[in-house]
Tab-separated table of C-alpha atoms in Angstrom:
chain	number	residue	atom	x	y	z
A	1	MET	CA	-37.493	35.433	105.307
A	2	ASP	CA	-38.420	38.429	103.184
A	3	ASP	CA	-36.336	37.391	100.173
A	4	GLN	CA	-37.159	40.598	98.329
A	5	ARG	CA	-35.236	42.713	100.829
A	6	PRO	CA	-31.865	43.619	99.307
A	7	LEU	CA	-28.691	42.691	101.053
A	8	PHE	CA	-27.020	45.628	102.803
A	9	ILE	CA	-23.241	45.432	102.780
A	10	PRO	CA	-21.642	48.610	104.146
A	11	VAL	CA	-17.921	49.286	103.739
A	12	ILE	CA	-16.008	50.549	106.773
A	13	LEU	CA	-13.073	52.809	105.975
A	14	GLY	CA	-10.904	51.919	108.944
A	15	THR	CA	-8.548	54.876	109.297
A	16	ALA	CA	-8.807	58.581	110.016
A	17	ARG	CA	-5.218	59.361	109.025
A	18	LYS	CA	-4.662	62.430	106.813
A	19	GLY	CA	-3.900	61.476	103.175
A	20	ARG	CA	-5.063	57.882	103.698
A	21	ALA	CA	-4.597	55.723	100.629
A	22	SER	CA	-7.292	53.384	101.943
A	23	ALA	CA	-9.998	55.886	100.992
A	24	ALA	CA	-9.564	55.209	97.296
A	25	VAL	CA	-9.683	51.469	98.010
A	26	ALA	CA	-12.877	51.762	100.045
A	27	LYS	CA	-14.545	53.855	97.362
A	28	LEU	CA	-13.609	51.336	94.711
A	29	VAL	CA	-15.091	48.478	96.784
A	30	VAL	CA	-18.294	50.521	97.329
A	31	SER	CA	-18.631	51.012	93.602
A	32	GLN	CA	-18.176	47.300	92.915
A	33	ILE	CA	-20.832	46.374	95.472
A	34	ALA	CA	-23.241	49.042	94.228
A	35	ALA	CA	-22.970	47.696	90.687
A	36	ARG	CA	-24.535	44.348	91.753
A	37	ALA	CA	-28.280	43.671	91.598
A	38	GLY	CA	-30.035	43.067	94.867
A	39	VAL	CA	-27.350	44.612	97.020
A	40	THR	CA	-27.085	48.080	98.642
A	41	THR	CA	-24.049	49.568	100.264
A	42	GLU	CA	-22.749	52.658	102.084
A	43	LEU	CA	-19.304	53.943	102.887
A	44	ILE	CA	-18.807	54.376	106.612
A	45	ASP	CA	-15.796	56.567	107.328
A	46	ILE	CA	-14.685	56.030	110.927
A	47	ALA	CA	-13.355	59.601	110.952
A	48	THR	CA	-16.994	60.730	110.957
A	49	VAL	CA	-18.259	58.445	113.711
A	50	PRO	CA	-18.420	60.497	116.916
A	51	MET	CA	-16.515	58.482	119.527
A	52	PRO	CA	-15.380	59.856	122.892
A	53	VAL	CA	-11.965	58.763	124.001
A	54	ASP	CA	-12.571	58.892	127.758
A	55	ASP	CA	-14.594	55.643	127.670
A	56	ALA	CA	-14.797	52.570	125.524
A	57	GLY	CA	-17.007	49.657	124.517
A	58	GLU	CA	-20.814	49.572	124.222
A	59	GLY	CA	-21.124	52.471	126.693
A	60	ILE	CA	-20.161	54.872	123.884
A	61	LYS	CA	-22.374	53.347	121.186
A	62	ASP	CA	-23.231	55.845	118.412
A	63	SER	CA	-26.845	55.403	117.375
A	64	ARG	CA	-26.205	55.944	113.655
A	65	PHE	CA	-23.272	53.532	113.537
A	66	SER	CA	-25.182	50.995	115.631
A	67	GLY	CA	-28.186	51.321	113.289
A	68	LEU	CA	-26.052	50.718	110.247
A	69	MET	CA	-24.399	47.650	111.819
A	70	ALA	CA	-27.819	46.222	112.821
A	71	ALA	CA	-29.149	46.720	109.321
A	72	ALA	CA	-26.069	45.191	107.692
A	73	ASP	CA	-26.132	41.642	106.369
A	74	GLY	CA	-22.357	41.627	105.882
A	75	LEU	CA	-19.441	43.964	106.255
A	76	VAL	CA	-16.336	44.942	104.391
A	77	ILE	CA	-13.547	46.424	106.480
A	78	VAL	CA	-10.880	48.296	104.616
A	79	ALA	CA	-7.906	48.442	106.987
A	80	PRO	CA	-4.432	49.855	106.482
A	81	GLU	CA	-1.528	48.250	108.278
A	82	TYR	CA	-0.016	50.524	110.896
A	83	ASN	CA	3.120	49.160	112.582
A	84	HIS	CA	2.016	45.633	111.648
A	85	GLY	CA	-1.346	46.114	113.374
A	86	TYR	CA	-4.755	47.697	112.913
A	87	PRO	CA	-5.541	51.340	113.528
A	88	GLY	CA	-6.508	51.943	117.143
A	89	LEU	CA	-9.504	54.095	116.145
A	90	LEU	CA	-10.883	51.201	114.078
A	91	LYS	CA	-10.864	48.915	117.110
A	92	HIS	CA	-12.365	51.660	119.260
A	93	VAL	CA	-15.275	52.065	116.849
A	94	LEU	CA	-15.813	48.346	116.297
A	95	ASP	CA	-15.861	47.694	120.063
A	96	SER	CA	-18.876	50.006	120.481
A	97	CYS	CA	-21.272	47.296	119.130
A	98	LEU	CA	-21.833	43.586	119.688
A	99	LYS	CA	-25.351	42.204	119.073
A	100	GLU	CA	-25.355	44.157	115.797
A	101	TYR	CA	-22.615	41.919	114.426
A	102	ILE	CA	-23.650	38.473	115.526
A	103	HIS	CA	-23.704	35.805	112.748
A	104	LYS	CA	-22.919	38.321	110.003
A	105	ALA	CA	-20.267	37.823	107.309
A	106	VAL	CA	-17.203	40.016	107.166
A	107	GLY	CA	-14.450	40.342	104.568
A	108	ILE	CA	-11.252	42.300	105.123
A	109	VAL	CA	-9.364	44.405	102.624
A	110	GLY	CA	-5.771	44.958	103.742
A	111	VAL	CA	-3.916	47.965	102.482
A	112	SER	CA	-0.229	48.739	102.753
A	113	ALA	CA	2.239	51.212	101.393
A	114	GLY	CA	4.739	48.369	100.961
A	115	GLY	CA	4.624	44.984	99.351
A	116	PHE	CA	2.724	42.736	101.782
A	117	GLY	CA	-0.817	43.919	100.992
A	118	GLY	CA	-1.882	44.336	104.575
A	119	THR	CA	-1.546	40.613	105.380
A	120	ARG	CA	-0.482	41.307	108.933
A	121	VAL	CA	-3.359	43.613	109.691
A	122	ILE	CA	-5.788	41.046	108.312
A	123	GLU	CA	-4.238	38.298	110.453
A	124	ASN	CA	-4.417	40.603	113.532
A	125	LEU	CA	-8.081	41.415	112.873
A	126	LEU	CA	-9.259	37.809	112.528
A	127	PRO	CA	-9.427	37.004	116.261
A	128	VAL	CA	-11.157	40.361	116.910
A	129	MET	CA	-13.766	39.527	114.289
A	130	ARG	CA	-14.398	36.184	115.890
A	131	GLU	CA	-14.914	37.639	119.346
A	132	LEU	CA	-17.298	40.265	117.942
A	133	GLY	CA	-19.448	37.394	116.590
A	134	LEU	CA	-18.679	38.158	112.948
A	135	VAL	CA	-18.046	35.281	110.516
A	136	THR	CA	-14.913	35.744	108.444
A	137	ILE	CA	-14.748	34.665	104.795
A	138	PHE	CA	-11.770	32.894	103.268
A	139	TRP	CA	-11.165	35.504	100.618
A	140	ASP	CA	-9.205	38.666	101.429
A	141	VAL	CA	-8.270	41.585	99.175
A	142	ASN	CA	-4.593	42.561	99.501
A	143	VAL	CA	-3.584	45.977	98.155
A	144	SER	CA	0.178	46.393	98.104
A	145	ASN	CA	1.971	49.608	97.173
A	146	ALA	CA	-1.333	51.417	97.524
A	147	ARG	CA	-0.019	54.761	96.227
A	148	LYS	CA	1.029	53.096	92.952
A	149	VAL	CA	-2.235	51.203	92.461
A	150	PHE	CA	-4.243	54.454	92.423
A	151	ASP	CA	-3.420	57.825	90.868
A	152	GLU	CA	-3.522	61.046	92.833
A	153	SER	CA	-7.222	61.557	92.068
A	154	GLY	CA	-8.125	58.064	93.260
A	155	GLY	CA	-8.372	56.492	89.774
A	156	LEU	CA	-7.450	52.815	89.547
A	157	ARG	CA	-4.158	52.089	87.713
A	158	ASP	CA	-4.165	48.278	88.129
A	159	PRO	CA	-7.318	46.685	86.668
A	160	ALA	CA	-6.254	43.275	88.023
A	161	LEU	CA	-7.514	44.433	91.383
A	162	LEU	CA	-11.084	44.387	90.053
A	163	GLN	CA	-10.925	40.660	89.423
A	164	ARG	CA	-9.707	39.968	92.922
A	165	ILE	CA	-12.445	42.161	94.373
A	166	ASP	CA	-15.007	40.297	92.306
A	167	LYS	CA	-13.985	36.911	93.800
A	168	PHE	CA	-13.941	38.387	97.300
A	169	LEU	CA	-17.449	39.870	96.827
A	170	ARG	CA	-18.956	36.688	95.363
A	171	GLU	CA	-17.928	34.793	98.499
A	172	LEU	CA	-19.009	37.581	100.875
A	173	LEU	CA	-22.436	37.889	99.272
A	174	TRP	CA	-22.979	34.120	99.385
A	175	MET	CA	-22.078	34.071	103.070
A	176	SER	CA	-24.224	37.130	103.755
A	177	ARG	CA	-27.285	35.563	102.117
A	178	THR	CA	-26.753	32.231	103.820
A	179	LEU	CA	-26.197	33.784	107.265
A	180	ARG	CA	-29.224	36.036	106.883
A	181	TYR	CA	-31.345	32.966	106.221
A	182	GLY	CA	-29.857	31.376	109.351
A	183	ARG	CA	-30.380	34.415	111.518
A	184	GLU	CA	-34.029	34.728	110.456
A	185	LYS	CA	-34.998	31.084	110.061
A	186	VAL	CA	-32.781	28.735	112.020
A	187	ALA	CA	-33.238	28.851	115.787
A	188	VAL	CA	-30.398	27.917	118.087
A	189	ASP	CA	-32.840	25.710	119.971
A	190	GLN	CA	-33.560	23.528	116.877
B	1	MET	CA	-31.212	18.798	127.837
B	2	THR	CA	-30.876	22.490	127.142
B	3	ASN	CA	-32.884	25.481	128.371
B	4	GLN	CA	-35.266	26.873	125.796
B	5	ILE	CA	-34.812	30.498	124.866
B	6	ALA	CA	-37.844	32.717	125.598
B	7	PRO	CA	-39.018	34.320	122.348
B	8	MET	CA	-38.762	38.079	121.708
B	9	THR	CA	-41.154	40.213	119.684
B	10	CYS	CA	-39.994	42.667	117.065
B	11	GLU	CA	-40.492	46.237	118.273
B	12	THR	CA	-40.798	47.409	114.649
B	13	CYS	CA	-43.316	45.027	113.109
B	14	GLY	CA	-44.560	42.818	115.934
B	15	GLU	CA	-43.334	39.573	114.455
B	16	ARG	CA	-41.984	36.773	116.632
B	17	MET	CA	-38.162	36.973	116.301
B	18	ASN	CA	-35.823	34.111	115.655
B	19	ALA	CA	-33.333	33.359	118.477
B	20	HIS	CA	-30.186	32.462	116.544
B	21	ALA	CA	-27.263	32.994	118.957
B	22	GLU	CA	-26.115	32.640	122.534
B	23	LYS	CA	-22.893	34.709	122.672
B	24	PRO	CA	-20.699	34.429	125.826
B	25	VAL	CA	-19.803	37.928	126.972
B	26	VAL	CA	-17.956	39.406	129.935
B	27	PRO	CA	-20.112	40.704	132.795
B	28	VAL	CA	-20.314	44.463	132.983
B	29	SER	CA	-22.615	45.263	135.896
B	30	GLY	CA	-22.366	44.314	139.563
B	31	ASP	CA	-25.428	42.121	139.215
B	32	GLU	CA	-23.930	40.335	136.227
B	33	VAL	CA	-20.643	39.852	138.054
B	34	ASP	CA	-22.446	38.180	140.910
B	35	ARG	CA	-24.348	35.704	138.721
B	36	ALA	CA	-21.741	35.152	135.969
B	37	ASP	CA	-20.322	31.721	135.322
B	38	PRO	CA	-16.619	32.007	136.222
B	39	VAL	CA	-15.499	30.574	132.913
B	40	ILE	CA	-18.238	31.572	130.435
B	41	GLY	CA	-19.296	34.910	131.896
B	42	VAL	CA	-22.882	35.753	130.949
B	43	ILE	CA	-24.860	34.891	127.824
B	44	GLU	CA	-26.200	37.442	125.379
B	45	GLU	CA	-29.114	35.974	123.391
B	46	VAL	CA	-29.449	37.517	119.967
B	47	HIS	CA	-32.726	37.571	118.043
B	48	GLN	CA	-33.524	38.689	114.462
B	49	CYS	CA	-36.889	39.511	112.935
B	50	PRO	CA	-37.658	37.273	109.932
B	51	HIS	CA	-39.828	39.998	108.418
B	52	CYS	CA	-37.853	43.258	108.708
B	53	GLY	CA	-34.425	42.104	109.879
B	54	ALA	CA	-34.419	44.047	113.122
B	55	VAL	CA	-31.949	42.848	115.809
B	56	ARG	CA	-32.604	42.602	119.552
B	57	SER	CA	-30.727	40.907	122.379
B	58	ARG	CA	-30.983	40.159	126.062
B	59	ARG	CA	-28.338	39.179	128.561
B	60	VAL	CA	-29.227	36.234	130.738
């Protein structure tokens, strides 16, 4: 393995809704990843991924999104909870790839306007992650009362969130490094 | 005894890729439907280049 290659951990902002509070959360996570040595990141806003709605699955693969997923060593998905589930557009975008995800680590950041920190959207996403071939970590980030945690300009009001993101990222990066070694060095035939 | 996976070559740098996964997937084409295992479906082999990290796959 080329150990000098930095890890690439993009952050998917999983909603296109106007006024989305998840945008501030995603930008904060990007900044925390970018501050680490040996890691690169990029914010992927699903609102900007061109996806037709008259088809679904790998038949509508977007080359840029596919390329980013293929280059990724791990993923962060920032997902708001809509009616106890995940945004339909997030699933539509995720379903457009498969081989790009296989044996890569994923961590989920749940966001809610209320007090449950997106726990239900995280639980609903776990079986989807598994079927996509992603490997979920055991840390989540739960952001409750999202509009109180950030001010109107996206500034963080609750610094305790940074400590939770740090633990989440430490685990995600360990899994991403380990799984990259496996993908590149450990054959399924061995 | 298991079938050995035929190696793939990286289209970017020419390295021999590492076959790290056999993912069961649903058949999508008529040909795949005809040859799919009724329980498993078909297998997508996933390979990654140890040099540049490129990803390729083939459905078998």
